[in-house]
């Protein structure tokens, strides 16, 4: 964990969020609602924004159990694109060993009553908290929590997808699935991430999240590293080999000549499969409707009619802050 100064920019003000909700492509906007129990991921529902005004959508997020992900926001908004470049430039200054590729960013809005079910990311991510807070529980990379086959399947999918786990829950082919049990909690390490904090999460680390505050907003950056690319390539090769030659035993080692050969095969396969969306996408089952008979909640930006300009920001990380990014998955 570390601190940042992104709060000095108007990235998460109500008006800016409304503009983003209106302007961002709908096919890159993920909407879903959650239940209240981590052990019931089947309660997750995929939705769509509908015909609501952006301010009504924002109010619905405050009142409900919703999460909205503006996928690849850096590719459609100039300020986020420049911001992403500056952030990783500063991260490289903090840790010269960081070799990131395929860098992208998403903006996430979540209700204070919503949660993120047990899952993991196929590439290293950093959550830059802009508003509200979240408590994120991380688990060891251990077959006790997520079996190797599921871990490799998520890596091959190529993106973080809570929907991936929900769509496989209980109906997984060949035993692939994400399951949460109450006794997992004793092994969790929980971090509280407030506005002005960031948390770096290595790839394929099991985790779940709960949100707090009147509205939880964070900028999530994701990028591949040599370690995450190697793992994905070997996982892709394993999937390819198991389909072509089902009788050959699958070896998950990340070292040795066999692993190097699979890494090469996987990199070739990735050239022919530029997947950007999860294959196992659940269909939309609801549409956000205006919140009726409820007065909008007052926020800091609504209480003040004075327009504030962001002060000059020299660096986004705290001046005395240095962080080490070590996104490594232990060999199973």
mmCIF file of C-alpha atoms in Angstrom, residues 69-329:
data_model
loop_
_atom_site.group_PDB
_atom_site.id
_atom_site.type_symbol
_atom_site.label_atom_id
_atom_site.label_comp_id
_atom_site.label_asym_id
_atom_site.label_seq_id
_atom_site.Cartn_x
_atom_site.Cartn_y
_atom_site.Cartn_z
ATOM 1 C CA UNK A 69 -17.064 -0.384 -14.468
ATOM 2 C CA UNK A 70 -16.055 2.051 -17.210
ATOM 3 C CA UNK A 71 -13.692 -0.245 -19.047
ATOM 4 C CA UNK A 72 -10.623 1.223 -20.810
ATOM 5 C CA UNK A 73 -11.534 4.757 -19.761
ATOM 6 C CA UNK A 74 -8.021 5.897 -20.718
ATOM 7 C CA UNK A 75 -8.687 5.078 -24.378
ATOM 8 C CA UNK A 76 -11.692 7.405 -24.547
ATOM 9 C CA UNK A 77 -10.826 10.284 -22.194
ATOM 10 C CA UNK A 78 -7.740 12.425 -22.757
ATOM 11 C CA UNK A 79 -7.273 13.331 -19.089
ATOM 12 C CA UNK A 80 -7.235 9.674 -18.028
ATOM 13 C CA UNK A 81 -4.889 8.766 -20.867
ATOM 14 C CA UNK A 82 -2.358 11.415 -19.824
ATOM 15 C CA UNK A 83 -2.850 10.476 -16.183
ATOM 16 C CA UNK A 84 -2.119 6.813 -16.848
ATOM 17 C CA UNK A 85 1.152 7.674 -18.583
ATOM 18 C CA UNK A 86 2.263 9.915 -15.727
ATOM 19 C CA UNK A 87 1.372 7.373 -13.070
ATOM 20 C CA UNK A 88 3.451 4.605 -14.599
ATOM 21 C CA UNK A 89 6.290 7.023 -15.240
ATOM 22 C CA UNK A 90 6.372 7.784 -11.510
ATOM 23 C CA UNK A 91 6.024 4.110 -10.625
ATOM 24 C CA UNK A 92 9.095 3.390 -12.742
ATOM 25 C CA UNK A 93 10.976 6.069 -10.814
ATOM 26 C CA UNK A 94 9.965 4.360 -7.545
ATOM 27 C CA UNK A 95 10.834 0.877 -8.802
ATOM 28 C CA UNK A 96 13.201 0.730 -11.764
ATOM 29 C CA UNK A 97 12.693 -3.047 -12.075
ATOM 30 C CA UNK A 98 9.043 -2.578 -13.063
ATOM 31 C CA UNK A 99 8.597 -3.626 -16.696
ATOM 32 C CA UNK A 100 4.944 -3.081 -17.507
ATOM 33 C CA UNK A 101 3.185 -3.685 -20.821
ATOM 34 C CA UNK A 102 -0.422 -3.641 -22.054
ATOM 35 C CA UNK A 103 -1.152 -0.800 -19.617
ATOM 36 C CA UNK A 104 -4.830 0.159 -19.334
ATOM 37 C CA UNK A 105 -7.193 1.741 -16.825
ATOM 38 C CA UNK A 106 -10.802 1.402 -15.692
ATOM 39 C CA UNK A 107 -12.913 3.694 -13.527
ATOM 40 C CA UNK A 108 -15.105 1.852 -11.034
ATOM 41 C CA UNK A 109 -18.143 3.193 -9.136
ATOM 42 C CA UNK A 110 -19.647 1.061 -6.385
ATOM 43 C CA UNK A 111 -22.470 1.309 -3.870
ATOM 44 C CA UNK A 112 -21.532 1.340 -0.181
ATOM 45 C CA UNK A 113 -23.656 -1.795 0.274
ATOM 46 C CA UNK A 114 -22.202 -3.719 -2.659
ATOM 47 C CA UNK A 115 -19.346 -6.215 -2.605
ATOM 48 C CA UNK A 116 -16.973 -7.963 -4.955
ATOM 49 C CA UNK A 117 -17.106 -11.718 -4.747
ATOM 50 C CA UNK A 118 -14.176 -14.079 -4.324
ATOM 51 C CA UNK A 119 -12.021 -13.837 -7.443
ATOM 52 C CA UNK A 120 -8.561 -13.024 -8.794
ATOM 53 C CA UNK A 121 -7.022 -10.909 -11.563
ATOM 54 C CA UNK A 122 -5.039 -12.422 -14.445
ATOM 55 C CA UNK A 123 -2.614 -9.470 -14.421
ATOM 56 C CA UNK A 124 -1.218 -7.166 -11.701
ATOM 57 C CA UNK A 125 -3.559 -4.305 -10.797
ATOM 58 C CA UNK A 126 -3.348 -1.125 -8.737
ATOM 59 C CA UNK A 127 -6.420 0.427 -7.152
ATOM 60 C CA UNK A 128 -6.104 4.213 -6.745
ATOM 61 C CA UNK A 129 -8.878 5.138 -4.296
ATOM 62 C CA UNK A 130 -10.509 8.465 -5.222
ATOM 63 C CA UNK A 131 -13.639 8.545 -3.073
ATOM 64 C CA UNK A 132 -15.103 6.483 -0.254
ATOM 65 C CA UNK A 133 -13.166 3.452 0.912
ATOM 66 C CA UNK A 134 -12.950 -0.296 0.509
ATOM 67 C CA UNK A 135 -11.752 -3.198 2.590
ATOM 68 C CA UNK A 136 -10.010 -5.784 0.459
ATOM 69 C CA UNK A 137 -9.104 -9.229 1.767
ATOM 70 C CA UNK A 138 -6.236 -11.047 0.060
ATOM 71 C CA UNK A 139 -5.491 -14.764 0.302
ATOM 72 C CA UNK A 140 -2.326 -16.815 -0.290
ATOM 73 C CA UNK A 141 -1.746 -18.320 -3.731
ATOM 74 C CA UNK A 142 -2.672 -21.787 -2.611
ATOM 75 C CA UNK A 143 -4.575 -24.665 -4.183
ATOM 76 C CA UNK A 144 -6.744 -24.675 -1.063
ATOM 77 C CA UNK A 145 -8.414 -21.440 -2.263
ATOM 78 C CA UNK A 146 -8.320 -21.701 -6.069
ATOM 79 C CA UNK A 147 -7.298 -24.869 -7.837
ATOM 80 C CA UNK A 148 -4.628 -24.658 -10.581
ATOM 81 C CA UNK A 149 -7.078 -25.425 -13.386
ATOM 82 C CA UNK A 150 -9.328 -22.526 -12.442
ATOM 83 C CA UNK A 151 -6.347 -20.212 -12.009
ATOM 84 C CA UNK A 152 -5.084 -21.078 -15.480
ATOM 85 C CA UNK A 153 -8.555 -20.685 -17.000
ATOM 86 C CA UNK A 154 -8.808 -17.146 -15.580
ATOM 87 C CA UNK A 155 -5.323 -16.320 -16.878
ATOM 88 C CA UNK A 156 -6.277 -17.495 -20.365
ATOM 89 C CA UNK A 157 -9.454 -15.402 -20.324
ATOM 90 C CA UNK A 158 -7.143 -12.391 -20.267
ATOM 91 C CA UNK A 159 -9.022 -10.010 -17.976
ATOM 92 C CA UNK A 160 -10.359 -9.626 -14.477
ATOM 93 C CA UNK A 161 -13.899 -10.984 -14.559
ATOM 94 C CA UNK A 162 -16.107 -11.458 -11.552
ATOM 95 C CA UNK A 163 -18.697 -12.595 -14.070
ATOM 96 C CA UNK A 164 -16.411 -15.425 -15.101
ATOM 97 C CA UNK A 165 -16.623 -16.918 -11.632
ATOM 98 C CA UNK A 166 -20.357 -16.391 -11.322
ATOM 99 C CA UNK A 167 -21.101 -17.982 -14.688
ATOM 100 C CA UNK A 168 -19.067 -21.052 -13.784
ATOM 101 C CA UNK A 169 -20.376 -21.335 -10.219
ATOM 102 C CA UNK A 170 -21.738 -24.828 -9.724
ATOM 103 C CA UNK A 171 -21.762 -25.673 -13.448
ATOM 104 C CA UNK A 172 -18.046 -25.680 -14.174
ATOM 105 C CA UNK A 173 -16.773 -27.977 -16.910
ATOM 106 C CA UNK A 174 -14.170 -30.393 -15.556
ATOM 107 C CA UNK A 175 -14.437 -28.899 -12.093
ATOM 108 C CA UNK A 176 -13.463 -25.331 -12.972
ATOM 109 C CA UNK A 177 -15.023 -22.875 -10.548
ATOM 110 C CA UNK A 178 -14.581 -20.250 -7.850
ATOM 111 C CA UNK A 179 -15.921 -21.187 -4.462
ATOM 112 C CA UNK A 180 -15.868 -19.281 -1.193
ATOM 113 C CA UNK A 181 -16.142 -20.930 2.200
ATOM 114 C CA UNK A 182 -16.475 -19.214 5.550
ATOM 115 C CA UNK A 183 -13.344 -20.854 6.949
ATOM 116 C CA UNK A 184 -11.301 -19.057 4.252
ATOM 117 C CA UNK A 185 -11.616 -15.876 6.313
ATOM 118 C CA UNK A 186 -9.122 -17.021 8.922
ATOM 119 C CA UNK A 187 -6.388 -16.959 6.274
ATOM 120 C CA UNK A 188 -7.306 -13.560 4.826
ATOM 121 C CA UNK A 189 -5.162 -10.470 5.188
ATOM 122 C CA UNK A 190 -7.453 -7.434 5.080
ATOM 123 C CA UNK A 191 -6.404 -3.938 4.004
ATOM 124 C CA UNK A 192 -8.503 -0.783 4.430
ATOM 125 C CA UNK A 193 -8.008 1.511 1.463
ATOM 126 C CA UNK A 194 -9.268 5.065 1.990
ATOM 127 C CA UNK A 195 -9.401 7.968 -0.461
ATOM 128 C CA UNK A 196 -5.809 9.028 -1.100
ATOM 129 C CA UNK A 197 -4.475 5.475 -0.751
ATOM 130 C CA UNK A 198 -3.531 2.889 -3.334
ATOM 131 C CA UNK A 199 -3.020 -0.845 -3.127
ATOM 132 C CA UNK A 200 -0.999 -2.959 -5.533
ATOM 133 C CA UNK A 201 -2.345 -6.481 -6.056
ATOM 134 C CA UNK A 202 -0.187 -9.175 -7.714
ATOM 135 C CA UNK A 203 -1.729 -11.281 -10.459
ATOM 136 C CA UNK A 204 -3.849 -14.312 -9.575
ATOM 137 C CA UNK A 205 -4.033 -13.434 -5.874
ATOM 138 C CA UNK A 206 -7.454 -14.544 -4.510
ATOM 139 C CA UNK A 207 -9.401 -11.670 -2.972
ATOM 140 C CA UNK A 208 -12.800 -10.235 -2.151
ATOM 141 C CA UNK A 209 -13.854 -6.655 -1.447
ATOM 142 C CA UNK A 210 -16.472 -4.704 0.467
ATOM 143 C CA UNK A 211 -17.204 -1.013 -0.168
ATOM 144 C CA UNK A 212 -17.850 1.872 2.239
ATOM 145 C CA UNK A 213 -18.755 5.577 2.184
ATOM 146 C CA UNK A 214 -21.560 7.414 0.398
ATOM 147 C CA UNK A 215 -20.025 6.394 -2.936
ATOM 148 C CA UNK A 216 -16.914 4.310 -3.614
ATOM 149 C CA UNK A 217 -14.875 5.372 -6.650
ATOM 150 C CA UNK A 218 -11.440 4.231 -7.722
ATOM 151 C CA UNK A 219 -9.209 4.248 -10.769
ATOM 152 C CA UNK A 220 -7.965 0.732 -11.439
ATOM 153 C CA UNK A 221 -4.858 0.359 -13.555
ATOM 154 C CA UNK A 222 -3.782 -2.984 -14.958
ATOM 155 C CA UNK A 223 -0.646 -4.023 -16.769
ATOM 156 C CA UNK A 224 1.204 -7.177 -17.598
ATOM 157 C CA UNK A 225 4.662 -7.989 -16.297
ATOM 158 C CA UNK A 226 7.129 -10.603 -17.569
ATOM 159 C CA UNK A 227 5.925 -12.941 -14.790
ATOM 160 C CA UNK A 228 2.214 -12.561 -15.575
ATOM 161 C CA UNK A 229 2.817 -12.908 -19.337
ATOM 162 C CA UNK A 230 4.855 -16.071 -18.797
ATOM 163 C CA UNK A 231 2.154 -17.583 -16.595
ATOM 164 C CA UNK A 232 -0.546 -16.739 -19.166
ATOM 165 C CA UNK A 233 1.481 -18.184 -22.028
ATOM 166 C CA UNK A 234 2.103 -21.450 -20.182
ATOM 167 C CA UNK A 235 -1.578 -21.634 -19.208
ATOM 168 C CA UNK A 236 -2.605 -21.067 -22.839
ATOM 169 C CA UNK A 237 -0.223 -23.785 -23.991
ATOM 170 C CA UNK A 238 -1.583 -26.181 -21.370
ATOM 171 C CA UNK A 239 -5.160 -25.553 -22.545
ATOM 172 C CA UNK A 240 -4.161 -26.050 -26.172
ATOM 173 C CA UNK A 241 -2.262 -29.271 -25.459
ATOM 174 C CA UNK A 242 -5.012 -30.716 -23.248
ATOM 175 C CA UNK A 243 -7.581 -30.202 -26.018
ATOM 176 C CA UNK A 244 -5.359 -31.622 -28.745
ATOM 177 C CA UNK A 245 -3.908 -34.473 -26.673
ATOM 178 C CA UNK A 246 -6.240 -35.203 -23.726
ATOM 179 C CA UNK A 247 -4.139 -38.120 -22.465
ATOM 180 C CA UNK A 248 -1.017 -36.047 -21.892
ATOM 181 C CA UNK A 249 -0.625 -35.047 -18.257
ATOM 182 C CA UNK A 250 -0.649 -31.315 -17.593
ATOM 183 C CA UNK A 251 2.500 -29.880 -15.962
ATOM 184 C CA UNK A 252 2.200 -26.436 -14.372
ATOM 185 C CA UNK A 253 5.868 -25.792 -13.622
ATOM 186 C CA UNK A 254 7.104 -22.286 -14.485
ATOM 187 C CA UNK A 255 10.731 -23.390 -14.797
ATOM 188 C CA UNK A 256 12.752 -25.692 -17.031
ATOM 189 C CA UNK A 257 12.919 -26.508 -20.736
ATOM 190 C CA UNK A 258 9.315 -27.722 -20.907
ATOM 191 C CA UNK A 259 8.054 -24.474 -19.373
ATOM 192 C CA UNK A 260 10.198 -22.433 -21.790
ATOM 193 C CA UNK A 261 8.745 -24.364 -24.730
ATOM 194 C CA UNK A 262 5.200 -23.790 -23.492
ATOM 195 C CA UNK A 263 5.964 -20.109 -22.994
ATOM 196 C CA UNK A 264 6.979 -19.850 -26.646
ATOM 197 C CA UNK A 265 3.909 -21.799 -27.802
ATOM 198 C CA UNK A 266 1.623 -19.629 -25.666
ATOM 199 C CA UNK A 267 3.111 -16.416 -27.052
ATOM 200 C CA UNK A 268 2.419 -17.678 -30.585
ATOM 201 C CA UNK A 269 -1.145 -18.605 -29.657
ATOM 202 C CA UNK A 270 -1.709 -15.139 -28.152
ATOM 203 C CA UNK A 271 -0.940 -13.553 -31.531
ATOM 204 C CA UNK A 272 -3.963 -15.317 -33.011
ATOM 205 C CA UNK A 273 -6.283 -14.656 -30.056
ATOM 206 C CA UNK A 274 -6.553 -10.959 -29.184
ATOM 207 C CA UNK A 275 -9.458 -11.404 -26.793
ATOM 208 C CA UNK A 276 -10.552 -8.253 -24.973
ATOM 209 C CA UNK A 277 -13.836 -9.439 -23.477
ATOM 210 C CA UNK A 278 -14.585 -12.521 -21.363
ATOM 211 C CA UNK A 279 -15.949 -15.483 -23.291
ATOM 212 C CA UNK A 280 -18.336 -16.523 -20.528
ATOM 213 C CA UNK A 281 -20.391 -13.319 -20.270
ATOM 214 C CA UNK A 282 -23.729 -13.490 -18.486
ATOM 215 C CA UNK A 283 -26.696 -11.859 -20.275
ATOM 216 C CA UNK A 284 -28.158 -8.630 -18.877
ATOM 217 C CA UNK A 285 -31.139 -9.300 -16.629
ATOM 218 C CA UNK A 286 -32.039 -5.790 -15.374
ATOM 219 C CA UNK A 287 -31.897 -2.144 -16.349
ATOM 220 C CA UNK A 288 -31.235 0.755 -13.975
ATOM 221 C CA UNK A 289 -34.380 2.805 -13.359
ATOM 222 C CA UNK A 290 -34.625 6.307 -11.846
ATOM 223 C CA UNK A 291 -34.754 6.404 -8.071
ATOM 224 C CA UNK A 292 -38.264 7.611 -7.292
ATOM 225 C CA UNK A 293 -39.563 9.464 -4.237
ATOM 226 C CA UNK A 294 -36.082 9.946 -2.848
ATOM 227 C CA UNK A 295 -34.366 13.300 -2.546
ATOM 228 C CA UNK A 296 -30.801 13.217 -3.848
ATOM 229 C CA UNK A 297 -28.245 12.869 -1.091
ATOM 230 C CA UNK A 298 -26.086 15.910 -0.535
ATOM 231 C CA UNK A 299 -22.441 15.534 -1.398
ATOM 232 C CA UNK A 300 -19.456 17.757 -0.898
ATOM 233 C CA UNK A 301 -19.617 18.928 -4.497
ATOM 234 C CA UNK A 302 -23.318 19.782 -4.113
ATOM 235 C CA UNK A 303 -22.875 21.703 -0.863
ATOM 236 C CA UNK A 304 -20.473 24.153 -2.463
ATOM 237 C CA UNK A 305 -21.535 26.248 -5.448
ATOM 238 C CA UNK A 306 -18.010 27.584 -5.913
ATOM 239 C CA UNK A 307 -16.116 25.966 -8.781
ATOM 240 C CA UNK A 308 -12.688 24.883 -7.670
ATOM 241 C CA UNK A 309 -9.736 24.462 -9.979
ATOM 242 C CA UNK A 310 -7.273 21.643 -9.297
ATOM 243 C CA UNK A 311 -4.009 22.853 -7.845
ATOM 244 C CA UNK A 312 -0.839 22.086 -9.797
ATOM 245 C CA UNK A 313 0.310 18.551 -9.175
ATOM 246 C CA UNK A 314 4.009 17.866 -9.597
ATOM 247 C CA UNK A 315 3.864 14.195 -8.640
ATOM 248 C CA UNK A 316 0.938 11.917 -7.913
ATOM 249 C CA UNK A 317 2.690 9.699 -5.397
ATOM 250 C CA UNK A 318 3.515 11.197 -2.005
ATOM 251 C CA UNK A 319 6.920 12.921 -2.122
ATOM 252 C CA UNK A 320 8.458 10.594 0.457
ATOM 253 C CA UNK A 321 6.722 7.490 -0.789
ATOM 254 C CA UNK A 322 8.619 4.651 -2.436
ATOM 255 C CA UNK A 323 6.975 1.385 -3.330
ATOM 256 C CA UNK A 324 8.164 -1.923 -4.653
ATOM 257 C CA UNK A 325 6.005 -3.737 -7.177
ATOM 258 C CA UNK A 326 6.586 -7.484 -6.966
ATOM 259 C CA UNK A 327 3.780 -9.184 -8.907
ATOM 260 C CA UNK A 328 4.991 -12.760 -8.664
ATOM 261 C CA UNK A 329 2.894 -15.912 -8.378
#
